[in-house]
Amino acid sequence: MTPTFLRFHFGALMLVSSRVFGFTFPSQRNLSIPSASHRPTRQSSPDNMNIMSTSTTNESDVTRANFLSKSLLGTLILLGPDVSNGFDGGVGGLGKTRPQTGVVFRDPEAAAEISQSSSGDVNYELVSPDGTPVFLSFSAPWPLLKSAAGIEARDLSGGFESSYVQVVELPKGVKALEDIKPALLSQSIFASTGKFGMYGAPTDIKIKKIAQQSVATTVYQASFTTLTPAMRESDRKAYISASIVGNGLFLLVTTTTSARFGKLEGVLRKVADSFTAISAPKSNLNLRKFS
């Protein structure tokens, strides 16, 4: 670290201490040597000199210790909320960094006000990578999260089940759902920068097409193994709903643990089948990417 960097952070520590704890670090003026008229009377005894020297040193050490400990504590208190906001991804929503979902809201301000209906319906206006406006909707029994990572509904009671939206730009030559290969889905969803790759890329990935839900939507089933924040392997299964609008592949990933999948398969499949993404009328609204 450069001297300038250190001076900046030392100054920041002093400011935090003064604002949070009301602590004032001694100024240079107060540390100056007192004039002769104000100097304490000393005796020339060696014992007295040692006592006085020890007292001054201890007082200085206590002052520095109090200052540094209070400054550090104050800095951690102020930084705490910002640190916690960084954990948006990974299994159960806990990840080292924000996952890249590729979601672009057509109107970010309106998107921030979106609420879920009493029946679980979710509707958003997005934009594909080439600028094509998109109406996207699905229905989930879990609450919609106000997440900086994009669009997600998650079971907050246990954190096992969730549905989230992933948007991917189509490779050249891919224009229809019939052209979508499992390898493309794997690269899009299970990359190290994705929702399940926060602690390492998932392994044992298997993806198969199970239904052509409609002309515009295809449903796949996937199984994979990912790592939890505790660095333990977690076997999971997912339904992947896919639609193409413009040059964008819009995906809804609905997932739970392999152990819970059998019991909840009907619920998860219903969420997957509810997904639609279709072209919408164009407008001149501002865009903002959440990735």
PDB file of C-alpha atoms in Angstrom:
ATOM      1  CA  MET A   1       0.000   0.000   0.000  1.00  0.00           C
ATOM      2  CA  THR A   2       1.235   3.485  -0.821  1.00  0.00           C
ATOM      3  CA  PRO A   3       1.862   6.151   1.847  1.00  0.00           C
ATOM      4  CA  THR A   4      -0.988   8.200   0.378  1.00  0.00           C
ATOM      5  CA  PHE A   5      -3.367   5.213   0.768  1.00  0.00           C
ATOM      6  CA  LEU A   6      -2.289   4.730   4.386  1.00  0.00           C
ATOM      7  CA  ARG A   7      -2.654   8.423   5.207  1.00  0.00           C
ATOM      8  CA  PHE A   8      -6.146   8.415   3.702  1.00  0.00           C
ATOM      9  CA  HIS A   9      -7.339   5.454   5.750  1.00  0.00           C
ATOM     10  CA  PHE A  10      -5.705   6.767   8.931  1.00  0.00           C
ATOM     11  CA  GLY A  11      -7.560  10.031   8.436  1.00  0.00           C
ATOM     12  CA  ALA A  12     -10.773   8.116   7.821  1.00  0.00           C
ATOM     13  CA  LEU A  13     -10.287   6.222  11.074  1.00  0.00           C
ATOM     14  CA  MET A  14      -9.849   9.495  12.971  1.00  0.00           C
ATOM     15  CA  LEU A  15     -13.015  10.901  11.408  1.00  0.00           C
ATOM     16  CA  VAL A  16     -15.048   7.790  12.208  1.00  0.00           C
ATOM     17  CA  SER A  17     -13.881   7.821  15.815  1.00  0.00           C
ATOM     18  CA  SER A  18     -14.765  11.456  16.325  1.00  0.00           C
ATOM     19  CA  ARG A  19     -18.205  11.091  14.725  1.00  0.00           C
ATOM     20  CA  VAL A  20     -19.252   7.736  16.228  1.00  0.00           C
ATOM     21  CA  PHE A  21     -17.627   7.804  19.671  1.00  0.00           C
ATOM     22  CA  GLY A  22     -16.913  11.467  20.280  1.00  0.00           C
ATOM     23  CA  PHE A  23     -13.241  10.586  20.635  1.00  0.00           C
ATOM     24  CA  THR A  24     -10.692  13.306  19.908  1.00  0.00           C
ATOM     25  CA  PHE A  25      -7.144  12.382  19.017  1.00  0.00           C
ATOM     26  CA  PRO A  26      -4.551  14.681  20.624  1.00  0.00           C
ATOM     27  CA  SER A  27      -3.446  17.392  18.231  1.00  0.00           C
ATOM     28  CA  GLN A  28       0.138  18.340  17.595  1.00  0.00           C
ATOM     29  CA  ARG A  29      -0.377  21.444  19.720  1.00  0.00           C
ATOM     30  CA  ASN A  30      -1.350  19.405  22.756  1.00  0.00           C
ATOM     31  CA  LEU A  31       1.657  17.148  22.315  1.00  0.00           C
ATOM     32  CA  SER A  32       4.157  20.038  22.407  1.00  0.00           C
ATOM     33  CA  ILE A  33       6.549  20.437  25.327  1.00  0.00           C
ATOM     34  CA  PRO A  34       5.088  22.708  28.028  1.00  0.00           C
ATOM     35  CA  SER A  35       6.825  25.968  28.830  1.00  0.00           C
ATOM     36  CA  ALA A  36       9.081  26.291  31.833  1.00  0.00           C
ATOM     37  CA  SER A  37       6.379  28.063  33.896  1.00  0.00           C
ATOM     38  CA  HIS A  38       3.982  25.151  33.444  1.00  0.00           C
ATOM     39  CA  ARG A  39       6.393  22.276  33.739  1.00  0.00           C
ATOM     40  CA  PRO A  40       5.750  19.940  36.696  1.00  0.00           C
ATOM     41  CA  THR A  41       8.229  20.135  39.554  1.00  0.00           C
ATOM     42  CA  ARG A  42      10.527  17.165  39.527  1.00  0.00           C
ATOM     43  CA  GLN A  43      12.863  15.766  42.098  1.00  0.00           C
ATOM     44  CA  SER A  44      16.220  14.539  40.978  1.00  0.00           C
ATOM     45  CA  SER A  45      15.698  11.156  42.622  1.00  0.00           C
ATOM     46  CA  PRO A  46      16.248   8.340  40.116  1.00  0.00           C
ATOM     47  CA  ASP A  47      13.240   6.496  41.577  1.00  0.00           C
ATOM     48  CA  ASN A  48      10.940   9.456  40.986  1.00  0.00           C
ATOM     49  CA  MET A  49      12.223   9.848  37.436  1.00  0.00           C
ATOM     50  CA  ASN A  50      11.544   6.178  36.661  1.00  0.00           C
ATOM     51  CA  ILE A  51       8.023   6.385  38.103  1.00  0.00           C
ATOM     52  CA  MET A  52       7.230   9.519  36.116  1.00  0.00           C
ATOM     53  CA  SER A  53       8.625   8.023  32.893  1.00  0.00           C
ATOM     54  CA  THR A  54       6.627   4.781  33.354  1.00  0.00           C
ATOM     55  CA  SER A  55       3.407   6.702  34.046  1.00  0.00           C
ATOM     56  CA  THR A  56       3.798   8.865  30.935  1.00  0.00           C
ATOM     57  CA  THR A  57       4.506   5.847  28.741  1.00  0.00           C
ATOM     58  CA  ASN A  58       1.523   3.864  30.068  1.00  0.00           C
ATOM     59  CA  GLU A  59      -0.827   6.827  29.596  1.00  0.00           C
ATOM     60  CA  SER A  60       0.376   7.235  26.005  1.00  0.00           C
ATOM     61  CA  ASP A  61      -0.076   3.524  25.296  1.00  0.00           C
ATOM     62  CA  VAL A  62      -3.604   3.522  26.711  1.00  0.00           C
ATOM     63  CA  THR A  63      -4.502   6.559  24.634  1.00  0.00           C
ATOM     64  CA  ARG A  64      -3.257   4.949  21.432  1.00  0.00           C
ATOM     65  CA  ALA A  65      -4.960   1.639  22.242  1.00  0.00           C
ATOM     66  CA  ASN A  66      -8.299   3.314  22.928  1.00  0.00           C
ATOM     67  CA  PHE A  67      -8.042   5.354  19.779  1.00  0.00           C
ATOM     68  CA  LEU A  68      -7.186   2.426  17.501  1.00  0.00           C
ATOM     69  CA  SER A  69      -9.736   0.021  18.989  1.00  0.00           C
ATOM     70  CA  LYS A  70     -12.568   2.559  18.823  1.00  0.00           C
ATOM     71  CA  SER A  71     -11.587   3.608  15.328  1.00  0.00           C
ATOM     72  CA  LEU A  72     -11.549   0.030  14.062  1.00  0.00           C
ATOM     73  CA  LEU A  73     -14.882  -0.784  15.687  1.00  0.00           C
ATOM     74  CA  GLY A  74     -16.466   2.345  14.261  1.00  0.00           C
ATOM     75  CA  THR A  75     -15.228   1.538  10.771  1.00  0.00           C
ATOM     76  CA  LEU A  76     -16.612  -2.009  10.935  1.00  0.00           C
ATOM     77  CA  ILE A  77     -19.999  -0.724  12.111  1.00  0.00           C
ATOM     78  CA  LEU A  78     -20.238   1.706   9.233  1.00  0.00           C
ATOM     79  CA  LEU A  79     -19.053  -0.832   6.647  1.00  0.00           C
ATOM     80  CA  GLY A  80     -21.293  -3.646   7.872  1.00  0.00           C
ATOM     81  CA  PRO A  81     -24.434  -2.968   5.753  1.00  0.00           C
ATOM     82  CA  ASP A  82     -22.428  -2.507   2.559  1.00  0.00           C
ATOM     83  CA  VAL A  83     -20.670  -5.825   3.046  1.00  0.00           C
ATOM     84  CA  SER A  84     -23.885  -7.720   3.665  1.00  0.00           C
ATOM     85  CA  ASN A  85     -25.452  -6.350   0.502  1.00  0.00           C
ATOM     86  CA  GLY A  86     -22.807  -8.090  -1.575  1.00  0.00           C
ATOM     87  CA  PHE A  87     -24.176 -11.580  -0.859  1.00  0.00           C
ATOM     88  CA  ASP A  88     -26.804 -12.025  -3.555  1.00  0.00           C
ATOM     89  CA  GLY A  89     -25.884 -15.235  -5.303  1.00  0.00           C
ATOM     90  CA  GLY A  90     -25.109 -18.863  -4.725  1.00  0.00           C
ATOM     91  CA  VAL A  91     -27.205 -21.641  -3.255  1.00  0.00           C
ATOM     92  CA  GLY A  92     -29.774 -20.154  -0.911  1.00  0.00           C
ATOM     93  CA  GLY A  93     -28.786 -16.680  -2.081  1.00  0.00           C
ATOM     94  CA  LEU A  94     -25.379 -16.672  -0.408  1.00  0.00           C
ATOM     95  CA  GLY A  95     -22.482 -16.031  -2.734  1.00  0.00           C
ATOM     96  CA  LYS A  96     -19.136 -14.259  -2.796  1.00  0.00           C
ATOM     97  CA  THR A  97     -20.212 -11.898  -5.550  1.00  0.00           C
ATOM     98  CA  ARG A  98     -23.341 -10.839  -7.356  1.00  0.00           C
ATOM     99  CA  PRO A  99     -24.234 -13.428 -10.028  1.00  0.00           C
ATOM    100  CA  GLN A 100     -24.500 -12.368 -13.647  1.00  0.00           C
ATOM    101  CA  THR A 101     -28.083 -12.919 -14.805  1.00  0.00           C
ATOM    102  CA  GLY A 102     -28.103 -10.757 -17.952  1.00  0.00           C
ATOM    103  CA  VAL A 103     -31.440  -9.165 -16.990  1.00  0.00           C
ATOM    104  CA  VAL A 104     -32.134  -5.707 -18.476  1.00  0.00           C
ATOM    105  CA  PHE A 105     -35.260  -3.928 -17.285  1.00  0.00           C
ATOM    106  CA  ARG A 106     -37.152  -1.868 -19.833  1.00  0.00           C
ATOM    107  CA  ASP A 107     -38.010   0.685 -17.139  1.00  0.00           C
ATOM    108  CA  PRO A 108     -35.861   0.243 -14.004  1.00  0.00           C
ATOM    109  CA  GLU A 109     -37.972   2.578 -11.868  1.00  0.00           C
ATOM    110  CA  ALA A 110     -41.184   0.758 -12.735  1.00  0.00           C
ATOM    111  CA  ALA A 111     -39.475  -2.607 -12.201  1.00  0.00           C
ATOM    112  CA  ALA A 112     -38.503  -1.603  -8.676  1.00  0.00           C
ATOM    113  CA  GLU A 113     -42.193  -1.148  -7.871  1.00  0.00           C
ATOM    114  CA  ILE A 114     -43.306  -4.505  -9.287  1.00  0.00           C
ATOM    115  CA  SER A 115     -45.239  -6.612  -6.804  1.00  0.00           C
ATOM    116  CA  GLN A 116     -46.401 -10.206  -6.891  1.00  0.00           C
ATOM    117  CA  SER A 117     -50.125 -10.943  -7.097  1.00  0.00           C
ATOM    118  CA  SER A 118     -51.895 -12.884  -4.364  1.00  0.00           C
ATOM    119  CA  SER A 119     -51.863 -15.948  -6.635  1.00  0.00           C
ATOM    120  CA  GLY A 120     -48.096 -15.671  -7.200  1.00  0.00           C
ATOM    121  CA  ASP A 121     -48.123 -14.074 -10.664  1.00  0.00           C
ATOM    122  CA  VAL A 122     -45.040 -12.043 -11.654  1.00  0.00           C
ATOM    123  CA  ASN A 123     -44.873  -9.754 -14.721  1.00  0.00           C
ATOM    124  CA  TYR A 124     -41.900  -7.750 -15.999  1.00  0.00           C
ATOM    125  CA  GLU A 125     -40.943  -5.778 -19.074  1.00  0.00           C
ATOM    126  CA  LEU A 126     -37.396  -6.578 -20.142  1.00  0.00           C
ATOM    127  CA  VAL A 127     -35.147  -5.942 -23.126  1.00  0.00           C
ATOM    128  CA  SER A 128     -33.270  -8.560 -25.130  1.00  0.00           C
ATOM    129  CA  PRO A 129     -29.563  -8.034 -25.975  1.00  0.00           C
ATOM    130  CA  ASP A 130     -30.478  -6.565 -29.391  1.00  0.00           C
ATOM    131  CA  GLY A 131     -32.939  -4.084 -27.850  1.00  0.00           C
ATOM    132  CA  THR A 132     -36.176  -5.972 -28.536  1.00  0.00           C
ATOM    133  CA  PRO A 133     -38.734  -5.248 -25.771  1.00  0.00           C
ATOM    134  CA  VAL A 134     -40.039  -8.335 -23.955  1.00  0.00           C
ATOM    135  CA  PHE A 135     -43.052  -9.205 -21.799  1.00  0.00           C
ATOM    136  CA  LEU A 136     -41.976 -11.846 -19.280  1.00  0.00           C
ATOM    137  CA  SER A 137     -44.219 -13.602 -16.776  1.00  0.00           C
ATOM    138  CA  PHE A 138     -44.415 -16.629 -14.513  1.00  0.00           C
ATOM    139  CA  SER A 139     -46.244 -17.745 -11.375  1.00  0.00           C
ATOM    140  CA  ALA A 140     -44.494 -19.012  -8.234  1.00  0.00           C
ATOM    141  CA  PRO A 141     -45.717 -19.913  -4.726  1.00  0.00           C
ATOM    142  CA  TRP A 142     -42.649 -18.268  -3.153  1.00  0.00           C
ATOM    143  CA  PRO A 143     -42.275 -14.526  -2.487  1.00  0.00           C
ATOM    144  CA  LEU A 144     -40.684 -12.264  -5.089  1.00  0.00           C
ATOM    145  CA  LEU A 145     -37.373 -10.875  -3.856  1.00  0.00           C
ATOM    146  CA  LYS A 146     -36.271  -7.265  -4.290  1.00  0.00           C
ATOM    147  CA  SER A 147     -32.857  -8.430  -5.384  1.00  0.00           C
ATOM    148  CA  ALA A 148     -30.105  -6.537  -7.163  1.00  0.00           C
ATOM    149  CA  ALA A 149     -29.341  -9.796  -8.967  1.00  0.00           C
ATOM    150  CA  GLY A 150     -32.412  -9.532 -11.191  1.00  0.00           C
ATOM    151  CA  ILE A 151     -35.704 -11.430 -10.884  1.00  0.00           C
ATOM    152  CA  GLU A 152     -36.090 -14.195  -8.312  1.00  0.00           C
ATOM    153  CA  ALA A 153     -38.803 -15.814  -6.196  1.00  0.00           C
ATOM    154  CA  ARG A 154     -37.466 -17.873  -3.310  1.00  0.00           C
ATOM    155  CA  ASP A 155     -38.705 -19.973  -0.415  1.00  0.00           C
ATOM    156  CA  LEU A 156     -37.590 -17.920   2.585  1.00  0.00           C
ATOM    157  CA  SER A 157     -38.565 -20.511   5.181  1.00  0.00           C
ATOM    158  CA  GLY A 158     -35.837 -22.959   4.200  1.00  0.00           C
ATOM    159  CA  GLY A 159     -34.176 -21.502   1.133  1.00  0.00           C
ATOM    160  CA  PHE A 160     -34.318 -24.776  -0.817  1.00  0.00           C
ATOM    161  CA  GLU A 161     -36.715 -23.813  -3.638  1.00  0.00           C
ATOM    162  CA  SER A 162     -36.394 -20.865  -5.990  1.00  0.00           C
ATOM    163  CA  SER A 163     -37.122 -19.584  -9.482  1.00  0.00           C
ATOM    164  CA  TYR A 164     -34.971 -16.978 -11.178  1.00  0.00           C
ATOM    165  CA  VAL A 165     -34.610 -15.448 -14.633  1.00  0.00           C
ATOM    166  CA  GLN A 166     -31.465 -15.755 -16.743  1.00  0.00           C
ATOM    167  CA  VAL A 167     -30.985 -13.951 -20.078  1.00  0.00           C
ATOM    168  CA  VAL A 168     -28.359 -15.009 -22.610  1.00  0.00           C
ATOM    169  CA  GLU A 169     -27.399 -13.602 -25.994  1.00  0.00           C
ATOM    170  CA  LEU A 170     -27.817 -16.267 -28.643  1.00  0.00           C
ATOM    171  CA  PRO A 171     -24.718 -17.444 -30.491  1.00  0.00           C
ATOM    172  CA  LYS A 172     -24.581 -16.780 -34.227  1.00  0.00           C
ATOM    173  CA  GLY A 173     -26.591 -19.298 -36.191  1.00  0.00           C
ATOM    174  CA  VAL A 174     -29.025 -20.040 -33.340  1.00  0.00           C
ATOM    175  CA  LYS A 175     -32.439 -18.535 -34.087  1.00  0.00           C
ATOM    176  CA  ALA A 176     -35.032 -21.082 -32.919  1.00  0.00           C
ATOM    177  CA  LEU A 177     -35.673 -23.298 -29.900  1.00  0.00           C
ATOM    178  CA  GLU A 178     -34.938 -26.331 -32.039  1.00  0.00           C
ATOM    179  CA  ASP A 179     -31.350 -25.052 -32.315  1.00  0.00           C
ATOM    180  CA  ILE A 180     -30.829 -24.882 -28.534  1.00  0.00           C
ATOM    181  CA  LYS A 181     -28.435 -27.564 -27.330  1.00  0.00           C
ATOM    182  CA  PRO A 182     -27.957 -28.687 -23.699  1.00  0.00           C
ATOM    183  CA  ALA A 183     -24.369 -27.429 -23.895  1.00  0.00           C
ATOM    184  CA  LEU A 184     -25.600 -23.856 -24.403  1.00  0.00           C
ATOM    185  CA  LEU A 185     -27.899 -24.116 -21.374  1.00  0.00           C
ATOM    186  CA  SER A 186     -25.082 -25.558 -19.310  1.00  0.00           C
ATOM    187  CA  GLN A 187     -22.697 -22.744 -20.251  1.00  0.00           C
ATOM    188  CA  SER A 188     -25.371 -20.120 -19.555  1.00  0.00           C
ATOM    189  CA  ILE A 189     -26.712 -21.366 -16.211  1.00  0.00           C
ATOM    190  CA  PHE A 190     -23.850 -23.293 -14.623  1.00  0.00           C
ATOM    191  CA  ALA A 191     -20.901 -20.998 -15.335  1.00  0.00           C
ATOM    192  CA  SER A 192     -18.699 -19.843 -12.454  1.00  0.00           C
ATOM    193  CA  THR A 193     -20.252 -16.365 -12.781  1.00  0.00           C
ATOM    194  CA  GLY A 194     -23.800 -17.721 -12.521  1.00  0.00           C
ATOM    195  CA  LYS A 195     -26.174 -18.346  -9.654  1.00  0.00           C
ATOM    196  CA  PHE A 196     -24.757 -21.779  -8.865  1.00  0.00           C
ATOM    197  CA  GLY A 197     -21.081 -21.067  -9.519  1.00  0.00           C
ATOM    198  CA  MET A 198     -20.232 -18.728  -6.665  1.00  0.00           C
ATOM    199  CA  TYR A 199     -18.074 -21.331  -4.926  1.00  0.00           C
ATOM    200  CA  GLY A 200     -16.933 -23.238  -7.978  1.00  0.00           C
ATOM    201  CA  ALA A 201     -18.512 -24.384 -11.213  1.00  0.00           C
ATOM    202  CA  PRO A 202     -21.186 -27.087 -10.731  1.00  0.00           C
ATOM    203  CA  THR A 203     -20.331 -30.672 -11.663  1.00  0.00           C
ATOM    204  CA  ASP A 204     -22.211 -33.786 -12.825  1.00  0.00           C
ATOM    205  CA  ILE A 205     -24.466 -31.657 -15.027  1.00  0.00           C
ATOM    206  CA  LYS A 206     -27.120 -33.510 -17.000  1.00  0.00           C
ATOM    207  CA  ILE A 207     -29.756 -31.721 -19.097  1.00  0.00           C
ATOM    208  CA  LYS A 208     -32.531 -33.218 -21.201  1.00  0.00           C
ATOM    209  CA  LYS A 209     -35.495 -31.823 -23.087  1.00  0.00           C
ATOM    210  CA  ILE A 210     -38.785 -33.068 -21.649  1.00  0.00           C
ATOM    211  CA  ALA A 211     -41.549 -30.987 -23.253  1.00  0.00           C
ATOM    212  CA  GLN A 212     -42.444 -28.458 -25.905  1.00  0.00           C
ATOM    213  CA  GLN A 213     -44.771 -26.476 -23.654  1.00  0.00           C
ATOM    214  CA  SER A 214     -45.847 -24.247 -26.541  1.00  0.00           C
ATOM    215  CA  VAL A 215     -44.542 -22.960 -29.846  1.00  0.00           C
ATOM    216  CA  ALA A 216     -42.667 -20.279 -27.890  1.00  0.00           C
ATOM    217  CA  THR A 217     -41.506 -22.243 -24.831  1.00  0.00           C
ATOM    218  CA  THR A 218     -39.522 -25.435 -24.254  1.00  0.00           C
ATOM    219  CA  VAL A 219     -38.976 -27.092 -20.862  1.00  0.00           C
ATOM    220  CA  TYR A 220     -35.822 -28.992 -19.895  1.00  0.00           C
ATOM    221  CA  GLN A 221     -34.900 -30.934 -16.777  1.00  0.00           C
ATOM    222  CA  ALA A 222     -31.451 -30.727 -15.223  1.00  0.00           C
ATOM    223  CA  SER A 223     -29.543 -32.389 -12.414  1.00  0.00           C
ATOM    224  CA  PHE A 224     -26.255 -31.095 -11.054  1.00  0.00           C
ATOM    225  CA  THR A 225     -24.020 -30.811  -8.014  1.00  0.00           C
ATOM    226  CA  THR A 226     -22.992 -27.467  -6.621  1.00  0.00           C
ATOM    227  CA  LEU A 227     -21.153 -26.154  -3.567  1.00  0.00           C
ATOM    228  CA  THR A 228     -22.821 -24.409  -0.636  1.00  0.00           C
ATOM    229  CA  PRO A 229     -21.263 -21.471   1.269  1.00  0.00           C
ATOM    230  CA  ALA A 230     -19.956 -24.088   3.737  1.00  0.00           C
ATOM    231  CA  MET A 231     -18.150 -25.714   0.764  1.00  0.00           C
ATOM    232  CA  ARG A 232     -20.301 -28.836   0.943  1.00  0.00           C
ATOM    233  CA  GLU A 233     -21.669 -30.555  -2.129  1.00  0.00           C
ATOM    234  CA  SER A 234     -25.386 -30.141  -2.768  1.00  0.00           C
ATOM    235  CA  ASP A 235     -27.183 -32.341  -5.296  1.00  0.00           C
ATOM    236  CA  ARG A 236     -29.945 -30.405  -7.010  1.00  0.00           C
ATOM    237  CA  LYS A 237     -32.532 -30.726  -9.766  1.00  0.00           C
ATOM    238  CA  ALA A 238     -34.157 -28.029 -11.854  1.00  0.00           C
ATOM    239  CA  TYR A 239     -36.683 -27.322 -14.542  1.00  0.00           C
ATOM    240  CA  ILE A 240     -35.439 -24.891 -17.184  1.00  0.00           C
ATOM    241  CA  SER A 241     -38.069 -23.027 -19.209  1.00  0.00           C
ATOM    242  CA  ALA A 242     -36.698 -21.441 -22.391  1.00  0.00           C
ATOM    243  CA  SER A 243     -38.062 -18.853 -24.831  1.00  0.00           C
ATOM    244  CA  ILE A 244     -36.421 -16.791 -27.584  1.00  0.00           C
ATOM    245  CA  VAL A 245     -37.209 -13.111 -28.174  1.00  0.00           C
ATOM    246  CA  GLY A 246     -35.035 -11.086 -30.546  1.00  0.00           C
ATOM    247  CA  ASN A 247     -31.505 -12.415 -30.158  1.00  0.00           C
ATOM    248  CA  GLY A 248     -32.014 -13.271 -26.498  1.00  0.00           C
ATOM    249  CA  LEU A 249     -32.606 -16.627 -24.835  1.00  0.00           C
ATOM    250  CA  PHE A 250     -34.854 -16.046 -21.812  1.00  0.00           C
ATOM    251  CA  LEU A 251     -34.703 -18.753 -19.149  1.00  0.00           C
ATOM    252  CA  LEU A 252     -36.629 -19.462 -15.968  1.00  0.00           C
ATOM    253  CA  VAL A 253     -34.678 -21.821 -13.699  1.00  0.00           C
ATOM    254  CA  THR A 254     -36.859 -23.503 -11.060  1.00  0.00           C
ATOM    255  CA  THR A 255     -34.852 -25.608  -8.641  1.00  0.00           C
ATOM    256  CA  THR A 256     -34.651 -27.480  -5.351  1.00  0.00           C
ATOM    257  CA  THR A 257     -32.471 -30.155  -3.763  1.00  0.00           C
ATOM    258  CA  SER A 258     -32.559 -33.665  -5.204  1.00  0.00           C
ATOM    259  CA  ALA A 259     -33.867 -34.968  -1.873  1.00  0.00           C
ATOM    260  CA  ARG A 260     -36.910 -32.667  -2.038  1.00  0.00           C
ATOM    261  CA  PHE A 261     -37.527 -32.870  -5.783  1.00  0.00           C
ATOM    262  CA  GLY A 262     -39.697 -36.007  -5.718  1.00  0.00           C
ATOM    263  CA  LYS A 263     -42.119 -34.511  -3.217  1.00  0.00           C
ATOM    264  CA  LEU A 264     -42.287 -31.111  -4.931  1.00  0.00           C
ATOM    265  CA  GLU A 265     -41.993 -32.133  -8.577  1.00  0.00           C
ATOM    266  CA  GLY A 266     -45.608 -31.171  -9.340  1.00  0.00           C
ATOM    267  CA  VAL A 267     -45.227 -27.714  -7.809  1.00  0.00           C
ATOM    268  CA  LEU A 268     -41.941 -27.046  -9.585  1.00  0.00           C
ATOM    269  CA  ARG A 269     -43.290 -28.220 -12.939  1.00  0.00           C
ATOM    270  CA  LYS A 270     -46.318 -25.949 -12.573  1.00  0.00           C
ATOM    271  CA  VAL A 271     -43.979 -22.967 -12.081  1.00  0.00           C
ATOM    272  CA  ALA A 272     -41.911 -23.992 -15.108  1.00  0.00           C
ATOM    273  CA  ASP A 273     -45.013 -24.374 -17.305  1.00  0.00           C
ATOM    274  CA  SER A 274     -46.279 -20.906 -16.309  1.00  0.00           C
ATOM    275  CA  PHE A 275     -43.289 -19.141 -17.906  1.00  0.00           C
ATOM    276  CA  THR A 276     -43.770 -16.982 -21.010  1.00  0.00           C
ATOM    277  CA  ALA A 277     -41.558 -14.442 -22.778  1.00  0.00           C
ATOM    278  CA  ILE A 278     -42.943 -12.663 -25.843  1.00  0.00           C
ATOM    279  CA  SER A 279     -42.221  -9.545 -27.890  1.00  0.00           C
ATOM    280  CA  ALA A 280     -43.696  -6.277 -26.625  1.00  0.00           C
ATOM    281  CA  PRO A 281     -44.312  -2.873 -28.292  1.00  0.00           C
ATOM    282  CA  LYS A 282     -41.226  -0.656 -28.535  1.00  0.00           C
ATOM    283  CA  SER A 283     -40.707   2.536 -26.507  1.00  0.00           C
ATOM    284  CA  ASN A 284     -37.956   5.031 -25.590  1.00  0.00           C
ATOM    285  CA  LEU A 285     -37.577   4.117 -21.921  1.00  0.00           C
ATOM    286  CA  ASN A 286     -34.230   4.027 -20.152  1.00  0.00           C
ATOM    287  CA  LEU A 287     -32.476   0.686 -19.721  1.00  0.00           C
ATOM    288  CA  ARG A 288     -30.476  -0.695 -16.815  1.00  0.00           C
ATOM    289  CA  LYS A 289     -28.648  -3.993 -16.707  1.00  0.00           C
ATOM    290  CA  PHE A 290     -28.617  -6.144 -13.570  1.00  0.00           C
ATOM    291  CA  SER A 291     -25.748  -8.552 -14.051  1.00  0.00           C
TER     292      SER A 291
END
